């Protein structure tokens, strides 16, 4: 693996060669013939044969309630309105939202569950479309995390650490594996606002940033209005030829600076300007849905025609996957339901159910699911006890890091199975716990990466996504 000094030395060598930038430009033109586009990552990666080439991560920001969606607990009807036993809670840390409550009554889900598919997966009535693809999914019902508040919990899932400043998972993969499409970024992020809770927790750009890795590895965020990427269009009166000339001249100036100071951020700047120029052609083609057949919108729903919706972003995720983008992450806000959960969660499921299932089906029909890993889940779960006033029709749920459910599909993961179990209250894990670091290690494993060997030296230490922990969840691998 190359460290920062080796990269600087190589850049310095090429910068000082007789032809300078011309050599680098020629190398770019020859990449496809040399098949080097696939080897822009680190030498020696993948460490072993991969089962996935790319990841589509459907991040449900705000934390979906596991016992209202996938973790069926029939005995909760017996415990309804009873105080959560101390033997179950075991002195768990509470958030500021419920720490002053004098009572913690058990709130059963008001939604019906049924078994689906040959696997017999229990799925809530809220997810009828996901239920139809249950045999393609692997449910992890024993996820857990240390974080109990949103920002550190989301940051933990993105970077493997609760405090901001480390590279996101997509940046790690971009750094390690590179890209197979010269005209699109290796890492793309899209955000949609849920209808369940329009004033839900905010998201910060640093959560898909590159941290201490060079800036070129951070995500490119696609927007829902105007240019999909800022400044994609040329200003009025500015021709494409003029843009090409401008980018070339700017690259020469930056190269002079790079030769002088050897700062890798300058090299990143050169690469990003070049990528921005190439994206002027590739992105409009990507986002033009006019050639999609009617069948596509029958599958994803009419919401897929509306830019910025979760359905539209799922469709774009499939199109990005077809074009070789390595890591595609969709953030859907609105799952933070401390009160009025039955109403709010219906809205969230209407936003996401059909499109999530459609994405799995679409990838499968196109032969892409076998080497695309799809991940669905939030930053933690919700409490079985009610936050606020419990009625027969209404309840809220607080944050719950001890156990929650996620699902995976494709990419070498076993379909039609459930991993891990929780107790009758969906409060504690009783079998096969799965930590955030374990999930990260498993995602990297499907991409052919040993999570202990993908490192970057920073401030005297070799950092990695999984810090000093993490075990691959081998039972879920096909």
CSV table of N, CA and C in Angstrom, one decimal, residues 15-82:
chain,number,residue,atom,x,y,z
A,15,UNK,N,5.7,15.3,-12.4
A,15,UNK,CA,5.6,16.7,-12.6
A,15,UNK,C,6.9,17.3,-13.1
A,16,UNK,N,8.0,16.7,-12.7
A,16,UNK,CA,9.3,17.2,-13.1
A,16,UNK,C,9.9,16.5,-14.4
A,17,UNK,N,9.1,15.5,-14.9
A,17,UNK,CA,9.6,14.9,-16.1
A,17,UNK,C,9.6,15.9,-17.3
A,18,UNK,N,10.3,15.6,-18.4
A,18,UNK,CA,10.4,16.5,-19.5
A,18,UNK,C,9.1,17.0,-20.0
A,19,UNK,N,8.1,16.1,-20.1
A,19,UNK,CA,6.8,16.5,-20.7
A,19,UNK,C,5.8,16.9,-19.6
A,20,UNK,N,6.1,16.7,-18.3
A,20,UNK,CA,5.3,17.2,-17.3
A,20,UNK,C,3.9,16.8,-17.4
A,21,UNK,N,3.0,17.7,-17.4
A,21,UNK,CA,1.5,17.5,-17.4
A,21,UNK,C,1.1,16.7,-18.7
A,22,UNK,N,1.9,16.8,-19.7
A,22,UNK,CA,1.6,16.1,-21.0
A,22,UNK,C,1.6,14.6,-20.8
A,23,UNK,N,2.6,14.1,-20.0
A,23,UNK,CA,2.7,12.7,-19.7
A,23,UNK,C,1.4,12.2,-18.9
A,24,UNK,N,1.0,13.0,-17.9
A,24,UNK,CA,-0.2,12.6,-17.2
A,24,UNK,C,-1.4,12.7,-18.1
A,25,UNK,N,-1.5,13.6,-19.0
A,25,UNK,CA,-2.7,13.7,-19.9
A,25,UNK,C,-2.7,12.5,-20.8
A,26,UNK,N,-1.5,12.2,-21.4
A,26,UNK,CA,-1.4,11.0,-22.3
A,26,UNK,C,-1.8,9.8,-21.5
A,27,UNK,N,-1.4,9.6,-20.3
A,27,UNK,CA,-1.8,8.4,-19.5
A,27,UNK,C,-3.3,8.4,-19.4
A,28,UNK,N,-3.9,9.5,-19.2
A,28,UNK,CA,-5.4,9.5,-19.0
A,28,UNK,C,-6.1,9.0,-20.3
A,29,UNK,N,-5.5,9.5,-21.5
A,29,UNK,CA,-6.1,9.1,-22.8
A,29,UNK,C,-5.9,7.6,-23.0
A,30,UNK,N,-4.8,7.1,-22.5
A,30,UNK,CA,-4.6,5.7,-22.8
A,30,UNK,C,-5.2,4.7,-21.8
A,31,UNK,N,-5.8,5.3,-20.7
A,31,UNK,CA,-6.3,4.4,-19.6
A,31,UNK,C,-7.2,3.3,-20.1
A,32,UNK,N,-8.1,3.6,-20.9
A,32,UNK,CA,-9.1,2.6,-21.3
A,32,UNK,C,-8.4,1.4,-22.0
A,33,UNK,N,-7.4,1.8,-22.9
A,33,UNK,CA,-6.7,0.7,-23.6
A,33,UNK,C,-5.9,-0.1,-22.7
A,34,UNK,N,-5.3,0.5,-21.7
A,34,UNK,CA,-4.5,-0.2,-20.7
A,34,UNK,C,-5.2,-0.8,-19.6
A,35,UNK,N,-6.6,-0.6,-19.6
A,35,UNK,CA,-7.4,-1.1,-18.6
A,35,UNK,C,-7.0,-0.6,-17.2
A,36,UNK,N,-6.4,0.6,-17.2
A,36,UNK,CA,-5.9,1.1,-15.9
A,36,UNK,C,-7.0,1.9,-15.1
A,37,UNK,N,-8.1,2.1,-15.7
A,37,UNK,CA,-9.2,2.9,-15.0
A,37,UNK,C,-9.6,2.1,-13.8
A,38,UNK,N,-9.6,0.7,-13.9
A,38,UNK,CA,-10.0,-0.1,-12.8
A,38,UNK,C,-9.0,-0.2,-11.7
A,39,UNK,N,-7.8,0.3,-12.0
A,39,UNK,CA,-6.7,0.1,-11.0
A,39,UNK,C,-6.2,1.5,-10.5
A,40,UNK,N,-7.1,2.4,-10.4
A,40,UNK,CA,-6.8,3.7,-9.8
A,40,UNK,C,-6.7,3.6,-8.3
A,41,UNK,N,-7.1,2.5,-7.7
A,41,UNK,CA,-7.0,2.4,-6.3
A,41,UNK,C,-5.6,1.9,-5.9
A,42,UNK,N,-5.5,1.4,-4.7
A,42,UNK,CA,-4.2,1.0,-4.1
A,42,UNK,C,-3.8,-0.3,-4.8
A,43,UNK,N,-2.5,-0.5,-5.0
A,43,UNK,CA,-1.9,-1.7,-5.4
A,43,UNK,C,-2.3,-2.9,-4.5
A,44,UNK,N,-2.5,-4.0,-5.0
A,44,UNK,CA,-2.8,-5.2,-4.1
A,44,UNK,C,-4.3,-5.3,-3.7
A,45,UNK,N,-5.1,-4.4,-4.1
A,45,UNK,CA,-6.5,-4.5,-3.8
A,45,UNK,C,-7.3,-4.8,-5.1
A,46,UNK,N,-8.3,-5.7,-5.0
A,46,UNK,CA,-8.8,-6.3,-3.8
A,46,UNK,C,-7.8,-7.3,-3.3
A,47,UNK,N,-8.0,-7.6,-2.0
A,47,UNK,CA,-7.1,-8.6,-1.3
A,47,UNK,C,-7.4,-10.0,-1.7
A,48,UNK,N,-8.7,-10.2,-2.1
A,48,UNK,CA,-9.2,-11.6,-2.4
A,48,UNK,C,-10.4,-11.4,-3.3
A,49,UNK,N,-10.8,-12.4,-4.0
A,49,UNK,CA,-11.9,-12.3,-4.9
A,49,UNK,C,-13.2,-11.7,-4.3
A,50,UNK,N,-13.7,-10.7,-4.9
A,50,UNK,CA,-14.9,-10.0,-4.4
A,50,UNK,C,-16.1,-10.6,-4.9
A,51,UNK,N,-17.2,-10.5,-4.1
A,51,UNK,CA,-18.5,-10.9,-4.5
A,51,UNK,C,-19.4,-9.7,-4.9
A,52,UNK,N,-18.9,-8.5,-4.6
A,52,UNK,CA,-19.6,-7.3,-5.0
A,52,UNK,C,-18.6,-6.3,-5.6
A,53,UNK,N,-19.1,-5.6,-6.6
A,53,UNK,CA,-18.3,-4.6,-7.3
A,53,UNK,C,-18.7,-3.2,-6.8
A,54,UNK,N,-19.9,-3.1,-6.3
A,54,UNK,CA,-20.4,-1.7,-5.9
A,54,UNK,C,-21.4,-1.9,-4.7
A,55,UNK,N,-21.7,-0.8,-4.1
A,55,UNK,CA,-22.6,-0.7,-2.9
A,55,UNK,C,-23.6,0.4,-3.2
A,56,UNK,N,-24.9,0.1,-2.9
A,56,UNK,CA,-25.9,1.1,-2.8
A,56,UNK,C,-26.5,1.0,-1.4
A,57,UNK,N,-26.2,2.1,-0.7
A,57,UNK,CA,-26.6,2.2,0.7
A,57,UNK,C,-27.8,3.1,0.9
A,58,UNK,N,-28.9,2.5,1.3
A,58,UNK,CA,-30.1,3.3,1.5
A,58,UNK,C,-30.2,3.7,3.0
A,59,UNK,N,-29.6,4.8,3.3
A,59,UNK,CA,-29.6,5.1,4.7
A,59,UNK,C,-30.8,5.9,5.2
A,60,UNK,N,-31.5,5.3,6.2
A,60,UNK,CA,-32.8,5.8,6.7
A,60,UNK,C,-32.5,6.7,7.9
A,61,UNK,N,-32.3,8.0,7.6
A,61,UNK,CA,-31.8,8.9,8.7
A,61,UNK,C,-32.9,9.2,9.7
A,62,UNK,N,-32.6,9.1,10.9
A,62,UNK,CA,-33.6,9.3,12.0
A,62,UNK,C,-33.9,8.1,12.8
A,63,UNK,N,-33.6,6.9,12.3
A,63,UNK,CA,-33.8,5.7,13.0
A,63,UNK,C,-35.2,5.1,12.9
A,64,UNK,N,-35.4,4.1,12.0
A,64,UNK,CA,-36.7,3.5,11.9
A,64,UNK,C,-37.0,2.6,13.1
A,65,UNK,N,-38.2,2.4,13.4
A,65,UNK,CA,-38.6,1.6,14.6
A,65,UNK,C,-38.7,0.1,14.2
A,66,UNK,N,-37.8,-0.7,14.7
A,66,UNK,CA,-37.6,-2.0,14.3
A,66,UNK,C,-38.8,-2.9,14.6
A,67,UNK,N,-39.5,-2.6,15.8
A,67,UNK,CA,-40.6,-3.5,16.2
A,67,UNK,C,-41.9,-3.1,15.4
A,68,UNK,N,-41.9,-2.0,14.7
A,68,UNK,CA,-43.0,-1.6,13.8
A,68,UNK,C,-42.8,-2.0,12.4
A,69,UNK,N,-41.6,-2.6,12.0
A,69,UNK,CA,-41.3,-2.9,10.6
A,69,UNK,C,-40.9,-4.3,10.4
A,70,UNK,N,-39.9,-4.8,11.1
A,70,UNK,CA,-39.3,-6.1,10.8
A,70,UNK,C,-39.1,-7.0,12.0
A,71,UNK,N,-39.1,-6.5,13.2
A,71,UNK,CA,-38.8,-7.3,14.3
A,71,UNK,C,-40.1,-7.6,15.1
A,72,UNK,N,-40.8,-8.6,14.6
A,72,UNK,CA,-42.1,-8.9,15.1
A,72,UNK,C,-42.1,-9.5,16.5
A,73,UNK,N,-42.8,-8.9,17.4
A,73,UNK,CA,-42.8,-9.3,18.8
A,73,UNK,C,-44.3,-9.5,19.3
A,74,UNK,N,-44.8,-10.7,19.0
A,74,UNK,CA,-46.3,-10.9,19.4
A,74,UNK,C,-46.6,-10.8,20.8
A,75,UNK,N,-45.6,-11.0,21.7
A,75,UNK,CA,-45.9,-11.0,23.1
A,75,UNK,C,-46.1,-9.6,23.7
A,76,UNK,N,-45.8,-8.6,22.9
A,76,UNK,CA,-45.9,-7.2,23.3
A,76,UNK,C,-47.4,-6.9,23.6
A,77,UNK,N,-48.3,-7.6,23.0
A,77,UNK,CA,-49.7,-7.5,23.2
A,77,UNK,C,-50.1,-7.8,24.7
A,78,UNK,N,-49.3,-8.8,25.2
A,78,UNK,CA,-49.5,-9.2,26.6
A,78,UNK,C,-49.0,-8.2,27.6
A,79,UNK,N,-47.9,-7.5,27.1
A,79,UNK,CA,-47.2,-6.5,28.0
A,79,UNK,C,-47.8,-5.1,27.9
A,80,UNK,N,-48.8,-4.9,27.0
A,80,UNK,CA,-49.2,-3.6,26.7
A,80,UNK,C,-49.5,-2.8,28.0
A,81,UNK,N,-49.0,-1.6,28.0
A,81,UNK,CA,-49.2,-0.6,29.1
A,81,UNK,C,-48.5,-1.0,30.4
A,82,UNK,N,-48.0,-2.1,30.5
A,82,UNK,CA,-47.2,-2.5,31.7
A,82,UNK,C,-45.9,-1.8,31.7
